[in-house]
N, C-alpha and C. Protein backbone atom coordinates (compact mmCIF):
# COMPACT_ATOMS: atom_id res chain seq x y z
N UNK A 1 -5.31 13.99 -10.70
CA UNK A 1 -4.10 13.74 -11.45
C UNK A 1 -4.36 13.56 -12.94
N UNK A 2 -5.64 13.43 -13.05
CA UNK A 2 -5.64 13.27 -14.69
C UNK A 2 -5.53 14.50 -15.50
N UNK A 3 -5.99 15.72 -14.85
CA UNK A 3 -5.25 17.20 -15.46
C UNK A 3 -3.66 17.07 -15.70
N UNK A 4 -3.41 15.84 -14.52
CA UNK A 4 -1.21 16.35 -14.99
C UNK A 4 -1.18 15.64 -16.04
N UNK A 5 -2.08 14.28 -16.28
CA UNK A 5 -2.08 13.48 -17.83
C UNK A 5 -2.11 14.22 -19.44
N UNK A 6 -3.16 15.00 -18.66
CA UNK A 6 -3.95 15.58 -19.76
C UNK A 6 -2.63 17.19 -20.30
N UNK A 7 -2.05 17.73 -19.50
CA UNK A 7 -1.41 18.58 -19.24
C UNK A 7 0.60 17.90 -20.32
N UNK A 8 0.78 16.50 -18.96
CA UNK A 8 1.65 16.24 -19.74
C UNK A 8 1.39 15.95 -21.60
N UNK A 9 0.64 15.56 -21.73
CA UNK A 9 0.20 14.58 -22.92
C UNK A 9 0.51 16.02 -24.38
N UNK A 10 -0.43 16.87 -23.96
CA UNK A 10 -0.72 18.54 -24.65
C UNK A 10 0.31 18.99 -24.50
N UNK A 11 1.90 18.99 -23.97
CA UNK A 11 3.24 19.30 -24.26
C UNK A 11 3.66 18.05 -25.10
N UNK A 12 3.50 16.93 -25.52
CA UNK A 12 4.10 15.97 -26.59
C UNK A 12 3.37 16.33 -27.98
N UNK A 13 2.31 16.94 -27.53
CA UNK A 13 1.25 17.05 -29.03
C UNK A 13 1.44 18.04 -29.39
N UNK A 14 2.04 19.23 -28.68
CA UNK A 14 2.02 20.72 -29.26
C UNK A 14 3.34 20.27 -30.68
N UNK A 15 2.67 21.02 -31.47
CA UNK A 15 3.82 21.08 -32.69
C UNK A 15 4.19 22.57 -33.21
N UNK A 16 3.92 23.90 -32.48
CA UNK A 16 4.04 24.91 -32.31
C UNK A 16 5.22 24.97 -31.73
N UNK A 17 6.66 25.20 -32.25
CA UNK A 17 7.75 25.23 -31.19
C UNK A 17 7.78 26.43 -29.56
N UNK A 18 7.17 27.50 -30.55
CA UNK A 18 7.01 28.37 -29.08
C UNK A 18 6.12 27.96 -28.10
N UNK A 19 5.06 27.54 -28.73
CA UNK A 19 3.54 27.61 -27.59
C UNK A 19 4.31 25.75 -26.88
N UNK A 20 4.89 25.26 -27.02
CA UNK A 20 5.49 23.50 -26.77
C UNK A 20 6.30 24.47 -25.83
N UNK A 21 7.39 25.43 -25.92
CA UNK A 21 8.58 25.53 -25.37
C UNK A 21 7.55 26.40 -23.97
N UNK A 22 6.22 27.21 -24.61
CA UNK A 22 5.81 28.14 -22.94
C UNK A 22 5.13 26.89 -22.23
N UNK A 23 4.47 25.90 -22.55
CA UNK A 23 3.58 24.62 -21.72
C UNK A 23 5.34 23.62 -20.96
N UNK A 24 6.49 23.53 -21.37
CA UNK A 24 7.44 23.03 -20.97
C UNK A 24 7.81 24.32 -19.45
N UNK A 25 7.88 25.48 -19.96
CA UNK A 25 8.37 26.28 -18.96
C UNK A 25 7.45 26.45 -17.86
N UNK A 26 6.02 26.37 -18.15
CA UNK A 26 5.04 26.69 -16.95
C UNK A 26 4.79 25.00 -16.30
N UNK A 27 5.00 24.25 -17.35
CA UNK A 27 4.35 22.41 -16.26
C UNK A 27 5.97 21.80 -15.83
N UNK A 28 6.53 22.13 -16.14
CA UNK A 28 8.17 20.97 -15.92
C UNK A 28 9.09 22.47 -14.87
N UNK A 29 9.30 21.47 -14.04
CA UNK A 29 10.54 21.96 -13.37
C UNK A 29 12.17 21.92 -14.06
N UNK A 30 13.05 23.31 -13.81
CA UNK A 30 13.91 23.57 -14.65
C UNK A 30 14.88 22.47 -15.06
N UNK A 31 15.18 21.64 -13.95
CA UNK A 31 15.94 20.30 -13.85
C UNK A 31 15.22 18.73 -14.17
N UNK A 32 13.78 19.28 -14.72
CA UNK A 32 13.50 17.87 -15.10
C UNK A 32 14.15 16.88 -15.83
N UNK A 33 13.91 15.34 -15.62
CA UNK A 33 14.29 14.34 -16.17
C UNK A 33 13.57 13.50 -16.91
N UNK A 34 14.26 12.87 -17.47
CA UNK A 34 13.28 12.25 -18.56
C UNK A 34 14.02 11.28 -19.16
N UNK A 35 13.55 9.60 -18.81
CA UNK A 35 14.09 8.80 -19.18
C UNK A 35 12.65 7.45 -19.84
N UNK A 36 13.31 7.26 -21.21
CA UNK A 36 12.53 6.13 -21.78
C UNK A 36 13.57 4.98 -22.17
N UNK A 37 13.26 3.82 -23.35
CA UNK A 37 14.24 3.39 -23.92
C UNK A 37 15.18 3.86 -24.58
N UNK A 38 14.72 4.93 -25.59
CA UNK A 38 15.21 5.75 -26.81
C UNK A 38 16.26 7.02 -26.02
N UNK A 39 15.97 7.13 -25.07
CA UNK A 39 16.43 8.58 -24.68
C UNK A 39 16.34 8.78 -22.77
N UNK A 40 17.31 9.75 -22.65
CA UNK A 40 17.39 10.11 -21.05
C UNK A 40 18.17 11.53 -20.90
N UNK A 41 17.20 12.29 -20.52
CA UNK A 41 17.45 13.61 -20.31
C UNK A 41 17.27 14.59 -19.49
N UNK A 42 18.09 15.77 -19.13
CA UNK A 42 17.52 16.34 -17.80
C UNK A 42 17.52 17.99 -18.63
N UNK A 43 16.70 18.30 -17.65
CA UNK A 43 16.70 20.29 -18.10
C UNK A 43 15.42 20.50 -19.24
N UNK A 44 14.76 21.61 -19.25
CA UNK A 44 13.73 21.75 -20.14
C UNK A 44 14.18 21.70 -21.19
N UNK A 45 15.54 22.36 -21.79
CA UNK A 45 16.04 22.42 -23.04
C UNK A 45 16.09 21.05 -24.08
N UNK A 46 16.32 20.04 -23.39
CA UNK A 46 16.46 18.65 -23.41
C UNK A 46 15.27 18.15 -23.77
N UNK A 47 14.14 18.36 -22.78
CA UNK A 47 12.80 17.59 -22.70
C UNK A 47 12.34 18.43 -24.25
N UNK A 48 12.63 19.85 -24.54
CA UNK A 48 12.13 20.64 -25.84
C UNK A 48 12.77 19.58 -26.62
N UNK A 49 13.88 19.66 -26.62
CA UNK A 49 14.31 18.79 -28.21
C UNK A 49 14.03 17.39 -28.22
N UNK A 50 14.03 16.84 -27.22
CA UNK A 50 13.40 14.79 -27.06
C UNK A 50 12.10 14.95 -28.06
N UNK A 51 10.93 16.35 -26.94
CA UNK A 51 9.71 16.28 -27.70
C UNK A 51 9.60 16.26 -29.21
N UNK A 52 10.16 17.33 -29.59
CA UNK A 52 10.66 17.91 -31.50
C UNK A 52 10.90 16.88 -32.32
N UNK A 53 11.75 16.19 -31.24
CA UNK A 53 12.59 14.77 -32.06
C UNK A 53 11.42 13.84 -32.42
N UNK A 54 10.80 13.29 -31.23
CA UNK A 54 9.82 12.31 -31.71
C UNK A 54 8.47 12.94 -32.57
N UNK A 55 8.21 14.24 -32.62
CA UNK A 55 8.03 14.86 -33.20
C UNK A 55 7.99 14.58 -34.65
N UNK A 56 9.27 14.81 -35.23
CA UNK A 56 9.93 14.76 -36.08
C UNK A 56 9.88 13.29 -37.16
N UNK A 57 10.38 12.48 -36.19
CA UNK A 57 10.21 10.67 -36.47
C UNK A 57 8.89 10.56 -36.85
N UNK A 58 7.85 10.98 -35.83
CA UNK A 58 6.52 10.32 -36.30
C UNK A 58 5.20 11.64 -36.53
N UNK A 59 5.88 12.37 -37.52
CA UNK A 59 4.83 13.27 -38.16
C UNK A 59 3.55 12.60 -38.25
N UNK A 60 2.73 13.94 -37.48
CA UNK A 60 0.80 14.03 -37.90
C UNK A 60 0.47 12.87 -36.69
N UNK A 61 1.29 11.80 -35.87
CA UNK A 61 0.91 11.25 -34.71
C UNK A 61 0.31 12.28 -33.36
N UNK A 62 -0.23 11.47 -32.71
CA UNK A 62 -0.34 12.62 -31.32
C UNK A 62 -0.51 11.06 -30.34
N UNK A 63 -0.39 12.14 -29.67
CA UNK A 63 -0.38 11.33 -27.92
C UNK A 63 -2.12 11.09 -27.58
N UNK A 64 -2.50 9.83 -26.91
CA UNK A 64 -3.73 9.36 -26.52
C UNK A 64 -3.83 9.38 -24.96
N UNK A 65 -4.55 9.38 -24.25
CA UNK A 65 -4.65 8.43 -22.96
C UNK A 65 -4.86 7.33 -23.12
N UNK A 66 -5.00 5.87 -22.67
CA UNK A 66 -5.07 4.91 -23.13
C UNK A 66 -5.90 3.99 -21.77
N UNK A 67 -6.07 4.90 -21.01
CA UNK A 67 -6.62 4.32 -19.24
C UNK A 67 -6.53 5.56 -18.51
N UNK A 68 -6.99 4.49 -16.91
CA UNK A 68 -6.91 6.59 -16.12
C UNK A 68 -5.81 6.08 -15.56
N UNK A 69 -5.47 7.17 -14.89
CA UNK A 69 -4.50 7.43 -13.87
C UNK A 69 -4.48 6.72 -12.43
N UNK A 70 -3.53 6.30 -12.60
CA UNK A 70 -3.08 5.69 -10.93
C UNK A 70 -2.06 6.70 -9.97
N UNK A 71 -3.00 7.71 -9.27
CA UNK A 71 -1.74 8.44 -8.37
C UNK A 71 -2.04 8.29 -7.07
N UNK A 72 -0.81 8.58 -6.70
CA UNK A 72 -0.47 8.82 -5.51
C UNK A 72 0.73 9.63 -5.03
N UNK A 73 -0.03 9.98 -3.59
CA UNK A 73 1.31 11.49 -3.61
C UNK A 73 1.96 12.40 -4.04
N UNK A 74 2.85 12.24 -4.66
CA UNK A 74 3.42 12.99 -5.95
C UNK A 74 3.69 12.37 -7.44
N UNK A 75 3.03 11.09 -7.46
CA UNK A 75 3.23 10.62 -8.42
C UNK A 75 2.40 9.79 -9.06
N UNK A 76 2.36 9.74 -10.52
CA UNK A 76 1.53 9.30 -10.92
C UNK A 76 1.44 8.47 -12.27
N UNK A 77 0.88 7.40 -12.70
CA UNK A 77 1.26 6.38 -14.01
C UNK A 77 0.19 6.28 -14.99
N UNK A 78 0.28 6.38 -15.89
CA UNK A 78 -1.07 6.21 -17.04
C UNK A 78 -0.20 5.75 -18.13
N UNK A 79 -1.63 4.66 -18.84
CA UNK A 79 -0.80 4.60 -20.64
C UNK A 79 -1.17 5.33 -21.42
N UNK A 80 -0.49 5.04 -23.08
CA UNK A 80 -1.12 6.19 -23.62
C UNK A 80 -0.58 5.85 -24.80
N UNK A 81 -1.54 5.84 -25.94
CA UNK A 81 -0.90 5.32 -27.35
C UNK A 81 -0.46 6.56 -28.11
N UNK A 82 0.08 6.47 -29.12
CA UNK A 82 0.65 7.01 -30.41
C UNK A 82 0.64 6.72 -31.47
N UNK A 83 0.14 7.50 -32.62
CA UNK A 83 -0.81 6.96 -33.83
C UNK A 83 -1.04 8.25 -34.29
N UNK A 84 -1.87 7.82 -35.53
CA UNK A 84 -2.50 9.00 -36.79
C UNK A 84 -3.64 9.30 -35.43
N UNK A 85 -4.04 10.79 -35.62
CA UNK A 85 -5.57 10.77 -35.34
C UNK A 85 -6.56 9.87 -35.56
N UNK A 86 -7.56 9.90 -34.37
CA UNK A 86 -8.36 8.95 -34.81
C UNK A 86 -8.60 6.96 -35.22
N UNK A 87 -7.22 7.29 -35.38
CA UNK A 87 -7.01 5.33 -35.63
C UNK A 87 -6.47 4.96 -34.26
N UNK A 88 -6.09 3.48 -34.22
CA UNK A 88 -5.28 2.72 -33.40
C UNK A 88 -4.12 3.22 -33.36
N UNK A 89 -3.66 3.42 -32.04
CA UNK A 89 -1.98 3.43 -31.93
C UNK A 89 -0.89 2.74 -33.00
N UNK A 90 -0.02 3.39 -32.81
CA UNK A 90 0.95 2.12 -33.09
C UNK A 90 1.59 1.52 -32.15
N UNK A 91 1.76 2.76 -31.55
CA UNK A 91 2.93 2.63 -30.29
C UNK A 91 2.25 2.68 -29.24
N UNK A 92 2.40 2.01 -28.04
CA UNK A 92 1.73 2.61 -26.79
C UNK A 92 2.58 2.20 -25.34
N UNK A 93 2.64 2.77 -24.30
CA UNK A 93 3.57 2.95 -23.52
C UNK A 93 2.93 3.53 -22.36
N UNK A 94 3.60 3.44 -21.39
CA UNK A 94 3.47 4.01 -20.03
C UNK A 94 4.30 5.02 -19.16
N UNK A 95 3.63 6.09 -18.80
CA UNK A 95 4.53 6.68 -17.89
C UNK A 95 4.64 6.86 -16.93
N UNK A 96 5.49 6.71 -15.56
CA UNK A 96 5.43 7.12 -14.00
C UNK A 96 6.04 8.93 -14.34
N UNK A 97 4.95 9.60 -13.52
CA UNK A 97 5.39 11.13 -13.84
C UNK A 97 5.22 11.71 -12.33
N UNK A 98 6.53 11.91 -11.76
CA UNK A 98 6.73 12.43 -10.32
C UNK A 98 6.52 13.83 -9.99
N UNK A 99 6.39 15.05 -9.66
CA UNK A 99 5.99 16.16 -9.50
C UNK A 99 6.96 16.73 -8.27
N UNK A 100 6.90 17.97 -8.72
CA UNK A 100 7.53 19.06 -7.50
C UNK A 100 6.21 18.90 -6.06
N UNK A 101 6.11 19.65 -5.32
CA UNK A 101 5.29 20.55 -4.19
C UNK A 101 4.39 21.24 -5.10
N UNK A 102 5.14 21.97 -6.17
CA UNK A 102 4.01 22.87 -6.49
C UNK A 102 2.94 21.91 -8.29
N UNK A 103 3.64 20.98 -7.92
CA UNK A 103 2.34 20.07 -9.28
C UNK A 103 2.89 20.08 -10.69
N UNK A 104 4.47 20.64 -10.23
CA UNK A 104 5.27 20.74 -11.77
C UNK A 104 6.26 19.45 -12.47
N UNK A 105 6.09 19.16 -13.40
CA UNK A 105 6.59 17.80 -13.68
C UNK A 105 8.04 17.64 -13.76
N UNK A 106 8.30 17.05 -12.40
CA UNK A 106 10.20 16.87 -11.81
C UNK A 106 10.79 15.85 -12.49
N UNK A 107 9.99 14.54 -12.89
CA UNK A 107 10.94 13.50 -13.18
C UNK A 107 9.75 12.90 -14.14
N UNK A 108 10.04 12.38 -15.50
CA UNK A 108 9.44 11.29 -16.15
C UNK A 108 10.27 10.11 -16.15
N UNK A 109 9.46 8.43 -16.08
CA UNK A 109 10.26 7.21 -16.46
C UNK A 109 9.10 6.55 -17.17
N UNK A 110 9.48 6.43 -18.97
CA UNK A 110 8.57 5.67 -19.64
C UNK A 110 8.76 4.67 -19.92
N UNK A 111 7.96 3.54 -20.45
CA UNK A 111 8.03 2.68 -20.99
C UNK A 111 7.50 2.26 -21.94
N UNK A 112 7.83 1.25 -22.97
CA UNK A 112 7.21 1.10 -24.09
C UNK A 112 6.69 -0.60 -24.06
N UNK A 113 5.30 -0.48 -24.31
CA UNK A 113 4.61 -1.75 -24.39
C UNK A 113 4.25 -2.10 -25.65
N UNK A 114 4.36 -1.53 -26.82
CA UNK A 114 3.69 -1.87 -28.01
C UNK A 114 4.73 -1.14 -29.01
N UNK A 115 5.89 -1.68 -29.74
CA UNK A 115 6.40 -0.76 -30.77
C UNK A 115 6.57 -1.50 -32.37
N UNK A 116 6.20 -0.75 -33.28
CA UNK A 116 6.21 -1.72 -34.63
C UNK A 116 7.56 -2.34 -34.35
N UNK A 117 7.40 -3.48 -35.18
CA UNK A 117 8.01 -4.79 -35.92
C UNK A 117 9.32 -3.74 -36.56
């Protein structure tokens, strides 16, 4: 399960809108969901613009792992900070990420453990 980490993580970091929109169409199922504090959304079109958005807010950040993976069955939880390259997070948070049959990402529910002041 740490490939679906590693997999989800490399669709939040892509900043290429096309090469973000083909890693959304080949890892996420068409009806995915996606719910954090900030936001709750279903359909790839959705999960494209959530990504863009935070994107957007926190230019030159990327996504970390922050621990391994806890899965089971179809599902699976890891943290994972957000920050400049290379430094400390700012932000860091957790996600439960549920899967189709075929290993495609059906449902996200995040959470946020660490957000600036």
């Amino acid at each position: 399960m740490s490939d679906l980490m590693n997999t989800y993580l490399a669709c939040w970091n892509e900043t290429d809108p096309a090469a973000r929109r083909t890693l959304i169409d080949q890892h996420w199922t068409e009806q995915a969901s996606y719910s954090d504090p900030m936001a709750q959304v279903r359909g790839r079109d959705a999960v494209d613009a959530t990504i863009g958005a935070v994107q957007d807010q926190f230019p030159g950040f990327v996504f970390t792992p922050a621990g391994p993976v806890d899965a089971h069955h179809r599902q699976a939880r890891f943290t994972w900070g957000l920050g400049p390259a290379d430094a400390e997070p700012v932000i860091v948070g957790f996600d439960v990420v549920v899967t189709d049959d075929d290993g495609r990402i059906d449902s996200v529910l995040g959470f946020l453990d660490k957000v600036p002041a």
